[in-house]
Short mmCIF file of C-alpha atoms in Angstrom, two decimals:
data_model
loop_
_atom_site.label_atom_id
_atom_site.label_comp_id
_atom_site.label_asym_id
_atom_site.label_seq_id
_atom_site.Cartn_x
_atom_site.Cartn_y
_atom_site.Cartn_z
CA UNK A 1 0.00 0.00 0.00
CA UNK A 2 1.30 3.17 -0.81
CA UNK A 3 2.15 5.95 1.45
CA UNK A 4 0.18 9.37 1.16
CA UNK A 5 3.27 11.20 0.23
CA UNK A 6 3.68 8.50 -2.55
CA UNK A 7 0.31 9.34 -3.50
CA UNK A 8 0.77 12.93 -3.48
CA UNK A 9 3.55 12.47 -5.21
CA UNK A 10 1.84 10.29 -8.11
CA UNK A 11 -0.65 12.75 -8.39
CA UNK A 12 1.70 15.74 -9.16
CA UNK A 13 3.10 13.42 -11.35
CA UNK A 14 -0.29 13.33 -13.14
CA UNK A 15 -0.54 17.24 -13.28
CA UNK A 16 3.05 17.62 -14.67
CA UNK A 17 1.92 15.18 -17.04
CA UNK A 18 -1.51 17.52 -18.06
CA UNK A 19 0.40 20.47 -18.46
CA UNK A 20 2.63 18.78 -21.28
CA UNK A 21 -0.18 16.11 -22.63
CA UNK A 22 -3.73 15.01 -21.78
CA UNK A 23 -3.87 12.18 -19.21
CA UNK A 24 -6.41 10.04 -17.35
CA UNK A 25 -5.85 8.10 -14.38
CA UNK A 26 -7.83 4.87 -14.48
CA UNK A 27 -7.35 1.13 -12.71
CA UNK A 28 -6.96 3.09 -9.10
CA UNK A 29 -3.31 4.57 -9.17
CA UNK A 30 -1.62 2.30 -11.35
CA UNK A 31 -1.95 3.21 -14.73
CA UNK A 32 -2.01 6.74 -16.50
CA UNK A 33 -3.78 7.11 -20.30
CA UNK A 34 -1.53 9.62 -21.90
CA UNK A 35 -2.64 11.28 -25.12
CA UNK A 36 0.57 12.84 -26.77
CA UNK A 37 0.99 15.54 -28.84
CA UNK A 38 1.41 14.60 -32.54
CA UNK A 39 0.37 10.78 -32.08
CA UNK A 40 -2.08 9.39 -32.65
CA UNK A 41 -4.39 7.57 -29.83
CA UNK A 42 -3.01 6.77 -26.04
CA UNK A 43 0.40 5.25 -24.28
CA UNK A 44 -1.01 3.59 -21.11
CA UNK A 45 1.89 4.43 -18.16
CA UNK A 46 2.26 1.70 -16.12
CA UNK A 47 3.44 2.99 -12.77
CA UNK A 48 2.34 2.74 -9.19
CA UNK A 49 3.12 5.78 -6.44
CA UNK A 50 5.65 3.47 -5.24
CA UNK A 51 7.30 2.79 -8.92
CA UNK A 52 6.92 6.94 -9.02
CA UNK A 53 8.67 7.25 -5.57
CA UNK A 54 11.65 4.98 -6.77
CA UNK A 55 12.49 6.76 -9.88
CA UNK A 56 11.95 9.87 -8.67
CA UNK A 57 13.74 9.39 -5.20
CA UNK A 58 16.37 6.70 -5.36
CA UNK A 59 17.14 6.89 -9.18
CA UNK A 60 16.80 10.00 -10.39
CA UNK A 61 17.04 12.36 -7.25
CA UNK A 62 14.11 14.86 -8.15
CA UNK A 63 10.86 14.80 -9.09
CA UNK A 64 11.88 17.33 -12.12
CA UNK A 65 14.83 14.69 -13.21
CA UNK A 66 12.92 11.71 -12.74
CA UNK A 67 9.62 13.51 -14.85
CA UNK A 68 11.86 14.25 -17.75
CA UNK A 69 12.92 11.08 -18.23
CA UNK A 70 9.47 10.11 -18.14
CA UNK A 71 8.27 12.35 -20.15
CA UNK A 72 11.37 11.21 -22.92
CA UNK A 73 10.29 7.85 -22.37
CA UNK A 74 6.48 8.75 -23.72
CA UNK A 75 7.74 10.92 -26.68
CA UNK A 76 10.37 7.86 -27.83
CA UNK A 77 7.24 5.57 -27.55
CA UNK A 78 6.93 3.44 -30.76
CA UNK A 79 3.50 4.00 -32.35
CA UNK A 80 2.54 0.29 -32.79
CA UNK A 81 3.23 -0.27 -28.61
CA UNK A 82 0.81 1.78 -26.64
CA UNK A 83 1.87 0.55 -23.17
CA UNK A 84 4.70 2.05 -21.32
CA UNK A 85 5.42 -0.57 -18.41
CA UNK A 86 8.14 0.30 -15.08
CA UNK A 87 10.21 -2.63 -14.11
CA UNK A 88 13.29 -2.67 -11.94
CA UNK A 89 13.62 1.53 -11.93
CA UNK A 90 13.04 1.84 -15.44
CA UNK A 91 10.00 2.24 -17.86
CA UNK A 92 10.16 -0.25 -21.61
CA UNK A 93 8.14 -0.11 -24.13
CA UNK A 94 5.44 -2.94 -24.39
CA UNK A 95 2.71 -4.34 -26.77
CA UNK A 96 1.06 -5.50 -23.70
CA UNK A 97 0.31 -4.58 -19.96
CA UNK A 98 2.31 -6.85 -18.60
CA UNK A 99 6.32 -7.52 -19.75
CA UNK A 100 7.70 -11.10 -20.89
CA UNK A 101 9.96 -12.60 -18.31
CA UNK A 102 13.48 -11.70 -17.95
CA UNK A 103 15.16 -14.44 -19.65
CA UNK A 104 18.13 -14.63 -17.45
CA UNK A 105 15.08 -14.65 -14.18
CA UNK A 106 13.61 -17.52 -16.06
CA UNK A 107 16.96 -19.49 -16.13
CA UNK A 108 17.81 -19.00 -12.65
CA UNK A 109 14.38 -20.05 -11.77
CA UNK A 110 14.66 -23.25 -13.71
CA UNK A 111 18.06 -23.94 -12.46
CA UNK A 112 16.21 -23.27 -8.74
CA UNK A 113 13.63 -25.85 -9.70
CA UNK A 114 16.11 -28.50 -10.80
CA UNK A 115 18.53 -28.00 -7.92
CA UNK A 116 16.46 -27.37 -4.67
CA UNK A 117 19.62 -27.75 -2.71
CA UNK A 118 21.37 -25.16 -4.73
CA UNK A 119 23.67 -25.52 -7.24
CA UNK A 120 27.84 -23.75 -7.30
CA UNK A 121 31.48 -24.30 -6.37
CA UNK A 122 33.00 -22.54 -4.12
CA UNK A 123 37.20 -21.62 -5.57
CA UNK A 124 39.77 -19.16 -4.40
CA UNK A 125 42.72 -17.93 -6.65
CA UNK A 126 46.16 -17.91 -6.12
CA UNK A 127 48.02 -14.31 -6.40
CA UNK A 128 49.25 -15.81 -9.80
CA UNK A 129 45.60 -16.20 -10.86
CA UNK A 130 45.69 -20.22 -10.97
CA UNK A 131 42.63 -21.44 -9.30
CA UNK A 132 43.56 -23.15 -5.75
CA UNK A 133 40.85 -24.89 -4.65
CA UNK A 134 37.11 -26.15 -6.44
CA UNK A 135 35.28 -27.04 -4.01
CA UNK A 136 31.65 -28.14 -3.88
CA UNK A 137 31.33 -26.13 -0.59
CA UNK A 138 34.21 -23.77 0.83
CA UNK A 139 37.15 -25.26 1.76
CA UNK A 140 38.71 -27.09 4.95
CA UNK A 141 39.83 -24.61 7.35
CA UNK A 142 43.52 -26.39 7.25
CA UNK A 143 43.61 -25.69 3.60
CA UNK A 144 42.65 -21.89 3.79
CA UNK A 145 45.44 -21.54 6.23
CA UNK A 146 47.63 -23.03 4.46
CA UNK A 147 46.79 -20.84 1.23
CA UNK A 148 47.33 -17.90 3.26
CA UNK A 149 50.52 -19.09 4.69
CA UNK A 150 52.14 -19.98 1.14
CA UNK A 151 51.18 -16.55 -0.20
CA UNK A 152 51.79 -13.73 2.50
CA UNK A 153 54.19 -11.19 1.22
CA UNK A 154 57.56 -11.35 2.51
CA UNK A 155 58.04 -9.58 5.58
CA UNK A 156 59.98 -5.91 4.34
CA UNK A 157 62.35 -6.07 7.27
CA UNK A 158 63.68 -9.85 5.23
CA UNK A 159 65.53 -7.73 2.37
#
C-alpha cells in the first residue's frame, strides 16, 4: 500500500503530465492514459506511487529529473506499442500490460527448480591467478590456512 506522500507524489506526477499532454488516471493509481501531442491515440503508463517514488527518489534524485525522463520515455514511444510498463527503476516499451519474463530470471528459476539444494562451487585464486581450490562447498579450514601461509608477502624487514 502506498504511502500518502507516494500518492501525493503520483498525483503531481499526473498534473506535470496535463500540463505537457492530456492524461487520465484509471485502474486506481496504477496506470495513466496519456494522449501525446502529434500521435495518434493513447500510451497507457504503467506505474504505481511506489514505482513513481523509486524513480523519482532513489534513481533520479528529483521529481523534475525523474519527470523528464518520463516524459522522454512517452515521446520515444513506438506507435505500434501503446503501453509504457516500469520494471526494476526503469520504464520499456510494451505491446502488452504486462512484460515477458526476464530471460536470465527464467533461467535462474529453472536452475532453482532442478537443484532445490542449490547448485555452485565454491574456488579461491592464487596471487598468480591459478585457481587453488574447487570445491563443492568452501574449503577445509587447514587448507585456507595453508593458502594464506604460502602466499603472504615477505616480511619488508627480510631484504
Amino acid at each position: 500500500m502506498p504511502t500518502e506522500g507516494e500518492v501525493q507524489a503520483w498525483l503531481r506526477l499526473v498534473a506535470r503530465l496535463d500540463e505537457w499532454a492530456v492524461s487520465a488516471v484509471a485502474s486506481g493509481l496504477v496506470e495513466i492514459h496519456v494522449t501525446l501531442p502529434d500521435r495518434e491515440g493513447e500510451v497507457v503508463l504503467h506505474l504505481s506511487p511506489r514505482d513513481w517514488s523509486g524513480l523519482a527518489g532513489t534513481i533520479w534524485g528529483s521529481d523534475d529529473r525523474a519527470f523528464e525522463q518520463v516524459r522522454d520515455a512517452l515521446a520515444a514511444q513506438p506507435d505500434d506499442l501503446g503501453h509504457l510498463v516500469h520494471r526494476t527503476y526503469a520504464l520499456h516499451p510494451s505491446a502488452t500490460p504486462e512484460l515477458p519474463e526476464d530471460p536470465e530470471q527464467a533461467w535462474i528459476r529453472e536452475q532453482l527448480r532442478q537443484h532445490p539444494e542449490g547448485f555452485g562451487t565454491w574456488f579461491a585464486y592464487g596471487r598468480d591467478g591459478t585457481m587453488e581450490f574447487p570445491f563443492p562447498e568452501p574449503p577445509p579450514r587447514e587448507a585456507a590456512d595453508e593458502r594464506t601461509d604460502r602466499t603472504q608477502d615477505p616480511d619488508p624487514g627480510d631484504s
